[in-house]
PDB file of N, CA, C and O in Angstrom:
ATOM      1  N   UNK A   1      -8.818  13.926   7.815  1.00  0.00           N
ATOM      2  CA  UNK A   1      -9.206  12.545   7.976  1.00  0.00           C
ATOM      3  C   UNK A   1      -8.055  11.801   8.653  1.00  0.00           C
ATOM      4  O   UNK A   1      -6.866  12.001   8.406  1.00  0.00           O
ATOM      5  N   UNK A   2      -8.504  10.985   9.469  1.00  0.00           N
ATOM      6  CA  UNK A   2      -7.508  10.094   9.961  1.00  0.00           C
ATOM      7  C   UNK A   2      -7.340   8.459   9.950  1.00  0.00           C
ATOM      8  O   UNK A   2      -7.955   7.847   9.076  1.00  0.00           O
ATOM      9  N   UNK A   3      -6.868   8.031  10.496  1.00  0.00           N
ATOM     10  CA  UNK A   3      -6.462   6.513  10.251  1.00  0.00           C
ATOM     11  C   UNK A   3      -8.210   6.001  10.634  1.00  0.00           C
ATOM     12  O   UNK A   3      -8.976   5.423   9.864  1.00  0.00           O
ATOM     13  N   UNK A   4      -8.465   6.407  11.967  1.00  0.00           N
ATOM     14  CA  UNK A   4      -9.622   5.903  12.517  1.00  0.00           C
ATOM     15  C   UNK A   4     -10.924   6.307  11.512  1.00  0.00           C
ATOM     16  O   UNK A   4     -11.966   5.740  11.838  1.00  0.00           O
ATOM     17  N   UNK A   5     -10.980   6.845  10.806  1.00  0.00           N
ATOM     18  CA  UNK A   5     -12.237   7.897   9.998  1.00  0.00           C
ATOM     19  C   UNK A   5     -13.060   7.002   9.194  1.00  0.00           C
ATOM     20  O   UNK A   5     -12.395   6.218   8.518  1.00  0.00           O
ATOM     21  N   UNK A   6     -14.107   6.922   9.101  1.00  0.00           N
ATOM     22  CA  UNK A   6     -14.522   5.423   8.213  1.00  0.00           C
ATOM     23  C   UNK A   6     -14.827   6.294   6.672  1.00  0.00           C
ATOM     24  O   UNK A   6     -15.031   7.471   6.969  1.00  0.00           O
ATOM     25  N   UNK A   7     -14.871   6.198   5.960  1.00  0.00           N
ATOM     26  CA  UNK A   7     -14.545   6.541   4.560  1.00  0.00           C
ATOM     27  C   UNK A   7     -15.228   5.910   3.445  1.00  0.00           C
ATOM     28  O   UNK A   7     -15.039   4.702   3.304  1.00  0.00           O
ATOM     29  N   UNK A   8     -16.052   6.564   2.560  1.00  0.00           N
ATOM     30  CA  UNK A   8     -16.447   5.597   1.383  1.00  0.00           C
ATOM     31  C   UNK A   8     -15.805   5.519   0.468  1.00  0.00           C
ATOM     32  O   UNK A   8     -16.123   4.818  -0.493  1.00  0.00           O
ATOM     33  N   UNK A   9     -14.411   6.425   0.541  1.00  0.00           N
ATOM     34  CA  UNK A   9     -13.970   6.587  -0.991  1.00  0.00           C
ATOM     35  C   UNK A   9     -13.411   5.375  -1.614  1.00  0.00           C
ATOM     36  O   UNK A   9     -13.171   4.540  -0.742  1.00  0.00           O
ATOM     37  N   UNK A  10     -13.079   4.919  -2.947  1.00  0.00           N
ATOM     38  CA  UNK A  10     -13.006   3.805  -3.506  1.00  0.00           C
ATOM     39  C   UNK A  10     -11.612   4.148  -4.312  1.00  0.00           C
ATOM     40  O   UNK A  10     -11.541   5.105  -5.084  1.00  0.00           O
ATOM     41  N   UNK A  11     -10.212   3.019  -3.977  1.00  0.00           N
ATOM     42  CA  UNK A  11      -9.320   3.150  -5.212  1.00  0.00           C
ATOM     43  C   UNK A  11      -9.089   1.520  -5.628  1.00  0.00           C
ATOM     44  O   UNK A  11      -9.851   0.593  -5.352  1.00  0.00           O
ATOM     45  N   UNK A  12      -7.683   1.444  -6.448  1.00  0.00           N
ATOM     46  CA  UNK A  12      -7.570   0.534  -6.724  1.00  0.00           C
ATOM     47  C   UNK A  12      -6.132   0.408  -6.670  1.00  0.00           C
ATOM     48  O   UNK A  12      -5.419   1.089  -7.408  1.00  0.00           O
ATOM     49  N   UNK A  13      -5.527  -0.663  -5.602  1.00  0.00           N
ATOM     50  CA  UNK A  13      -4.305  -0.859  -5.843  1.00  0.00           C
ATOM     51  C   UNK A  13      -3.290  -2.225  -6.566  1.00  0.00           C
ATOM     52  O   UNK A  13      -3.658  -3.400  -6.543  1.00  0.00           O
ATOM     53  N   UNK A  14      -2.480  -1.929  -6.943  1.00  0.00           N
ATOM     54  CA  UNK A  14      -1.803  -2.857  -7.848  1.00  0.00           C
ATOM     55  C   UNK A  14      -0.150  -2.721  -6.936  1.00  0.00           C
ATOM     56  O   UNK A  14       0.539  -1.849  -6.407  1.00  0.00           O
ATOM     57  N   UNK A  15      -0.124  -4.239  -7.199  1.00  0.00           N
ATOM     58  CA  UNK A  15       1.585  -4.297  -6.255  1.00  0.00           C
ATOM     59  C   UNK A  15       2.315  -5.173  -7.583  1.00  0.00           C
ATOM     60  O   UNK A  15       1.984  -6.259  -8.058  1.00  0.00           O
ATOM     61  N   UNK A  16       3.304  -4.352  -7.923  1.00  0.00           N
ATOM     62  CA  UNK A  16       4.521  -5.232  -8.484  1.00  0.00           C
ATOM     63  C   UNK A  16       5.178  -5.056  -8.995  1.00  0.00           C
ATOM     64  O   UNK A  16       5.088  -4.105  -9.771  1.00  0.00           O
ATOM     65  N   UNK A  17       6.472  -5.941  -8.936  1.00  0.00           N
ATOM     66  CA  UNK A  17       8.057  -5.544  -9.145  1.00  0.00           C
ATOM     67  C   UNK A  17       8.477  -4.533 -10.737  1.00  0.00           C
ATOM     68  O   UNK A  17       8.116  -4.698 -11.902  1.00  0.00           O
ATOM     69  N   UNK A  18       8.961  -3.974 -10.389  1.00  0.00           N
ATOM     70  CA  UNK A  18       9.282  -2.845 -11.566  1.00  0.00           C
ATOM     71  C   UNK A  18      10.416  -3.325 -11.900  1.00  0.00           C
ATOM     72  O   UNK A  18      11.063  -3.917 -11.035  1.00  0.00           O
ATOM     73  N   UNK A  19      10.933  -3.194 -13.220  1.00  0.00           N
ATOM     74  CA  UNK A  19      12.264  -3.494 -14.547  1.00  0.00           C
ATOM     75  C   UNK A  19      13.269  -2.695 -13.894  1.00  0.00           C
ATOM     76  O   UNK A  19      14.341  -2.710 -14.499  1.00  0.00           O
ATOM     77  N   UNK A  20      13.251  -2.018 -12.868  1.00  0.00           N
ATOM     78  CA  UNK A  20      14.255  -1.424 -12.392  1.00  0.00           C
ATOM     79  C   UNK A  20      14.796  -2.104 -10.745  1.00  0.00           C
ATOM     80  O   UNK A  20      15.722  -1.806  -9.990  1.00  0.00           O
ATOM     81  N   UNK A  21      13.920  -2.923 -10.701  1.00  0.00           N
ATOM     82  CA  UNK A  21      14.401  -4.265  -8.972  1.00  0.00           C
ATOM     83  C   UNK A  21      13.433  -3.083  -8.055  1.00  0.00           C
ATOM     84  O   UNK A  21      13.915  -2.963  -6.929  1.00  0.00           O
ATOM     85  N   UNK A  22      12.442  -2.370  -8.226  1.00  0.00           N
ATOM     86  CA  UNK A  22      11.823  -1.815  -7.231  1.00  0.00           C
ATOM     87  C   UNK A  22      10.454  -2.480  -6.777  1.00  0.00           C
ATOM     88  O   UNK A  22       9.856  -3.358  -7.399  1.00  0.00           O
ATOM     89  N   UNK A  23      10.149  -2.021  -5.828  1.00  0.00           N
ATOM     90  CA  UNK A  23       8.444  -2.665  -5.521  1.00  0.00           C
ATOM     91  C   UNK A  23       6.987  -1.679  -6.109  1.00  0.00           C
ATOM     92  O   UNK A  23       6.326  -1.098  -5.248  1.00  0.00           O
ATOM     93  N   UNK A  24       6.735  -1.606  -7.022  1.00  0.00           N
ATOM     94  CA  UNK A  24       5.538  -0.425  -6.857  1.00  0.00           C
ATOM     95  C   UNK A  24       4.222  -0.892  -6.116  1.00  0.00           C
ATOM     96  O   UNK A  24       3.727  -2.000  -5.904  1.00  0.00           O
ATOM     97  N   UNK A  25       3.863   0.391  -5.810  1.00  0.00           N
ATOM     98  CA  UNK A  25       2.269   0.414  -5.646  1.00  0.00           C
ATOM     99  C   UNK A  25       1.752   0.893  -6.055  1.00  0.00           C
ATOM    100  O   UNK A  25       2.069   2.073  -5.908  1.00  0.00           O
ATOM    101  N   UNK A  26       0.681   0.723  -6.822  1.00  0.00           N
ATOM    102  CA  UNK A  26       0.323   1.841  -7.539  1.00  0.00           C
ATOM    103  C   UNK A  26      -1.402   2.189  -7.369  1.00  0.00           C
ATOM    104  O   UNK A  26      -2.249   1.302  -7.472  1.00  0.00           O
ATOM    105  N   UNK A  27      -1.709   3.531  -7.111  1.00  0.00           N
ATOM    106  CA  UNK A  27      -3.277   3.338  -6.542  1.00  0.00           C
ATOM    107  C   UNK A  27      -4.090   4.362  -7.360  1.00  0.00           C
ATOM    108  O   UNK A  27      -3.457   5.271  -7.897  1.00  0.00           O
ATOM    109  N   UNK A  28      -5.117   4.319  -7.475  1.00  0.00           N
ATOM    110  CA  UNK A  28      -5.434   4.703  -8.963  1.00  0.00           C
ATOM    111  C   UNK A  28      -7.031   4.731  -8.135  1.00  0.00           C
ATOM    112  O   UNK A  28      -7.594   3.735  -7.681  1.00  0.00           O
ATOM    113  N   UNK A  29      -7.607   6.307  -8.087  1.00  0.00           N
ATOM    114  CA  UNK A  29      -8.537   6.570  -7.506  1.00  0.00           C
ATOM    115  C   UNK A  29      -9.428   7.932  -8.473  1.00  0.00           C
ATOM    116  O   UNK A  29      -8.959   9.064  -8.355  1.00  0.00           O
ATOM    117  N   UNK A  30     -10.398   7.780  -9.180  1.00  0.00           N
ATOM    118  CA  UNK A  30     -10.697   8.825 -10.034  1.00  0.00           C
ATOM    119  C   UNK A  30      -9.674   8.847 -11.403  1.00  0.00           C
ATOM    120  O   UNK A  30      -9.132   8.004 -12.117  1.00  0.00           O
ATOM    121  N   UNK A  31      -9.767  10.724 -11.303  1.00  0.00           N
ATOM    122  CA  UNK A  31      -8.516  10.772 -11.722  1.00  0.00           C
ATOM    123  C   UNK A  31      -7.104  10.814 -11.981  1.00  0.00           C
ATOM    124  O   UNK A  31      -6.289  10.966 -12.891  1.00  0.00           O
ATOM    125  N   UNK A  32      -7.259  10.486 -10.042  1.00  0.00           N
ATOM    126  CA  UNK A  32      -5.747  10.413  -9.159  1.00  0.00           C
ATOM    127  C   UNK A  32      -5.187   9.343  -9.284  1.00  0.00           C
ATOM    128  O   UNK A  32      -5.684   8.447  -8.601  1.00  0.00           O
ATOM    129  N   UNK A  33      -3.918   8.936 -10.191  1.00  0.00           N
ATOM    130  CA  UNK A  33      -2.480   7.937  -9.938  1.00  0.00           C
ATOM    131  C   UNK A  33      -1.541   8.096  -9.296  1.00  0.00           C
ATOM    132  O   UNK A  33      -0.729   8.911  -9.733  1.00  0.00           O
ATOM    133  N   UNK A  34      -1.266   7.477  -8.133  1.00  0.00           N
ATOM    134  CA  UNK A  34      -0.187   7.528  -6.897  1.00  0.00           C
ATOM    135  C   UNK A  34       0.761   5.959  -7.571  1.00  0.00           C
ATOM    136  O   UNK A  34       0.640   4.736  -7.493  1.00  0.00           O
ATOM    137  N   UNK A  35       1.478   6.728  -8.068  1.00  0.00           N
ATOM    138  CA  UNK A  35       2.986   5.303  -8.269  1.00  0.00           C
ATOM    139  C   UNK A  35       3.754   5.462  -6.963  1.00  0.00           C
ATOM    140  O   UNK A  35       4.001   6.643  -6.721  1.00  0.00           O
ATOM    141  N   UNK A  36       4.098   4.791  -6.259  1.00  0.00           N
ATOM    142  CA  UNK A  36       4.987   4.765  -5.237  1.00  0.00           C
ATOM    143  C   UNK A  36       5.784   3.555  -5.365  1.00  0.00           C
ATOM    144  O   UNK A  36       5.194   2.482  -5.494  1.00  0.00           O
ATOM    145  N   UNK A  37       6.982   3.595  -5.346  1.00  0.00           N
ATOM    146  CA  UNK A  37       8.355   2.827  -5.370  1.00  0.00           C
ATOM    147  C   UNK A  37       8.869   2.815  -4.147  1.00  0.00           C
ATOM    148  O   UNK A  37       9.279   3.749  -3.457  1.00  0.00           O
ATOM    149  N   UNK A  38       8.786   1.177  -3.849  1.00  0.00           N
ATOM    150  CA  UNK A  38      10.025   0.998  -2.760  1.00  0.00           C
ATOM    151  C   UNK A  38      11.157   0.070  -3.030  1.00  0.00           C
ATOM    152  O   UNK A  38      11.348  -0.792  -3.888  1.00  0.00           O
ATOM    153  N   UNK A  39      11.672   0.410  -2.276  1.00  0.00           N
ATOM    154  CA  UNK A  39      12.984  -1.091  -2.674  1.00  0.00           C
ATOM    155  C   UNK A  39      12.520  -2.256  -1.989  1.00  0.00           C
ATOM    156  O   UNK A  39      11.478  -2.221  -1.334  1.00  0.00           O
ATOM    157  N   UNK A  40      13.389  -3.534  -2.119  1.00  0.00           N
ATOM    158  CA  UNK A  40      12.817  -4.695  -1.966  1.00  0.00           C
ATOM    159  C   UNK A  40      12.752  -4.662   0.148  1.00  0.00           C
ATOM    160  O   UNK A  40      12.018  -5.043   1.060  1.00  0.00           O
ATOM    161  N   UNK A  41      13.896  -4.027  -0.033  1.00  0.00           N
ATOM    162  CA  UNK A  41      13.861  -4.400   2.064  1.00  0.00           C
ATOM    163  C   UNK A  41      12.864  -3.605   2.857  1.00  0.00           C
ATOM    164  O   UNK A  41      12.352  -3.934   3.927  1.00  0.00           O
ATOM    165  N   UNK A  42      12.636  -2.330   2.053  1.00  0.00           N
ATOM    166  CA  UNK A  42      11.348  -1.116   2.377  1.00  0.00           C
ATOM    167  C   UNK A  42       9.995  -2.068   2.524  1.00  0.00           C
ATOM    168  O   UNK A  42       9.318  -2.295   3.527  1.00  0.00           O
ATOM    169  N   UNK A  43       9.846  -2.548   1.140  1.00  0.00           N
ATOM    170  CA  UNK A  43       8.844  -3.501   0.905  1.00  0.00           C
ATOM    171  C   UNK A  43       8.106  -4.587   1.989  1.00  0.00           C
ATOM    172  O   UNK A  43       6.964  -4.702   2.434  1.00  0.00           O
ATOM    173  N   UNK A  44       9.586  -5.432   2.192  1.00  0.00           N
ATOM    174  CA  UNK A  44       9.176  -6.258   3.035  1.00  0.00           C
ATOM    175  C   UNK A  44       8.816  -5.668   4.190  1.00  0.00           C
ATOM    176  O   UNK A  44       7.793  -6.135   4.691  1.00  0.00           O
ATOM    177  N   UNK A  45       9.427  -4.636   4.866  1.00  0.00           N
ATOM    178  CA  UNK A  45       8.784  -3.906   6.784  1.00  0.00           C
ATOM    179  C   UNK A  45       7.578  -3.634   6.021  1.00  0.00           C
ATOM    180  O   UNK A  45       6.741  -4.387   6.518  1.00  0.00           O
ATOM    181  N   UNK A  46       6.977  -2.910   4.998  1.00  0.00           N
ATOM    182  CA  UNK A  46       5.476  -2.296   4.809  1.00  0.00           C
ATOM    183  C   UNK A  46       4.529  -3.510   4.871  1.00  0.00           C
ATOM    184  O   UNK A  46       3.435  -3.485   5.433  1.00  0.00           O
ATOM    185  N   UNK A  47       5.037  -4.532   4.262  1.00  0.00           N
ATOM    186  CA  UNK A  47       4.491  -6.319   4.128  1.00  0.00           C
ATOM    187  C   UNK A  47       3.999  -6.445   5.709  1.00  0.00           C
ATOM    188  O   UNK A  47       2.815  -6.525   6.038  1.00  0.00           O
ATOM    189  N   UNK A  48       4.935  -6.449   6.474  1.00  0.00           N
ATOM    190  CA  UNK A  48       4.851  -7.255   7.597  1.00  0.00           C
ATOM    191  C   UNK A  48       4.355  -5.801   8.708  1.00  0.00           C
ATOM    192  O   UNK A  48       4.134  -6.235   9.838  1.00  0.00           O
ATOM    193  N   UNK A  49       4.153  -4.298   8.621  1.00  0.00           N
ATOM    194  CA  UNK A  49       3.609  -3.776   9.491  1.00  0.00           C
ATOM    195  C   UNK A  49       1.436  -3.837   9.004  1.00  0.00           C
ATOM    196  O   UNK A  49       0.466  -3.582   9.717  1.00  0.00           O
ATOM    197  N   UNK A  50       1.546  -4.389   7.200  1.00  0.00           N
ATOM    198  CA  UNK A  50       0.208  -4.678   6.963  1.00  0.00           C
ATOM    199  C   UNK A  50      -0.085  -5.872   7.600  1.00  0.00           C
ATOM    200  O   UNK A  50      -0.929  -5.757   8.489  1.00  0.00           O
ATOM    201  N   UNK A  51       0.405  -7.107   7.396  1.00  0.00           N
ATOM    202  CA  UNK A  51       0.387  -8.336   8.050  1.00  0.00           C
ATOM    203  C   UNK A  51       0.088  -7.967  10.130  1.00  0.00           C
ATOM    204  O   UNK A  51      -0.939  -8.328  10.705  1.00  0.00           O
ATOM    205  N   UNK A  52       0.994  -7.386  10.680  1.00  0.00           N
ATOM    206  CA  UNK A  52       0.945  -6.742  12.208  1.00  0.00           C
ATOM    207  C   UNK A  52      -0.691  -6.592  12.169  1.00  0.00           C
ATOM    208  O   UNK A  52      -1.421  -7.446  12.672  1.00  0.00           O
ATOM    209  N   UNK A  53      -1.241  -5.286  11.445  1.00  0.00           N
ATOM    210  CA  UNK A  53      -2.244  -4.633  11.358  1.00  0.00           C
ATOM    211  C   UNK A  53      -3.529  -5.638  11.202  1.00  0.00           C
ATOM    212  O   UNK A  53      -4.450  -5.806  12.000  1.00  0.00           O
ATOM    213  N   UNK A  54      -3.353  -6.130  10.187  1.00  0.00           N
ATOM    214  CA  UNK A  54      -4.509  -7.437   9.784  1.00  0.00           C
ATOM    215  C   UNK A  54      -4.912  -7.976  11.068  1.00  0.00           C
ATOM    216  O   UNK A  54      -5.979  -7.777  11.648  1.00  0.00           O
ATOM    217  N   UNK A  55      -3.796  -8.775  11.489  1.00  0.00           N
ATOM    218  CA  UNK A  55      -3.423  -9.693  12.763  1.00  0.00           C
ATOM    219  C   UNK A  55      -4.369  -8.769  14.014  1.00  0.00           C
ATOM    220  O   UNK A  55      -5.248  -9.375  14.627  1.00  0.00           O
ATOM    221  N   UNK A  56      -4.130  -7.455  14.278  1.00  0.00           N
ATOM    222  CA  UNK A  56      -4.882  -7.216  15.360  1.00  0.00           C
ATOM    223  C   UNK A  56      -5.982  -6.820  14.999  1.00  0.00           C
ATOM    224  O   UNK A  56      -6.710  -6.569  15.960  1.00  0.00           O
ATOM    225  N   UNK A  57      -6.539  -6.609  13.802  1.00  0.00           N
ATOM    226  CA  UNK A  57      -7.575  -6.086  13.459  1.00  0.00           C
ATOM    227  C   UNK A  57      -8.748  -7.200  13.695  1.00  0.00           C
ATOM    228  O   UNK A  57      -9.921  -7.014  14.016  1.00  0.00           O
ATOM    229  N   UNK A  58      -7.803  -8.847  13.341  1.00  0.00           N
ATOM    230  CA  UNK A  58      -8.884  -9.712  13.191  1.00  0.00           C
ATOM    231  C   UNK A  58      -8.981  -9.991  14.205  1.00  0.00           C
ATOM    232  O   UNK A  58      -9.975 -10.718  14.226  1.00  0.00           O
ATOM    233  N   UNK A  59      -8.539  -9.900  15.316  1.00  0.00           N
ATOM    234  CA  UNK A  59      -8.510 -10.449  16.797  1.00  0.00           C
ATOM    235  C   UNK A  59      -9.146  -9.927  17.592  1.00  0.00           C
ATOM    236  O   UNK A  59      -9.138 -10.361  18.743  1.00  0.00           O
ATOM    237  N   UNK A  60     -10.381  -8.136  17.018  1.00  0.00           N
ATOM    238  CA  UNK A  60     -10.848  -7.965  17.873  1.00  0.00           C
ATOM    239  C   UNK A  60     -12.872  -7.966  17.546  1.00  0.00           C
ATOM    240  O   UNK A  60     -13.649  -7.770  18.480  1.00  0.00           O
TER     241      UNK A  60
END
């Protein structure tokens, strides 16, 4: 599967700061839990290449 692939599958994600100064994400699909940790400066480029993405997505 790729970026372009249209997909029905369904998760659920959750964003927020962890007791340790990290960023989680956490996505929670079935019986699959993906915790992923970033740091705060990681965070912000992933912020702003989703924000990029949005931006051209809505423009076409």
């Amino acid at each position: 599967m790729g970026i372009n692939d249209p997909s029905d599958a369904e998760a659920n994600l959750q964003i927020a700061p962890t007791d340790a100064g990290m960023v989680r994400l956490f996505i929670e699909s079935g019986s699959v839990e993906i915790p992923m940790d970033f740091d705060p400066e990681d965070a912000l480029e992933i912020a702003e290449e989703i924000r990029a993405a949005a931006a051209i997505a809505a423009s076409r």
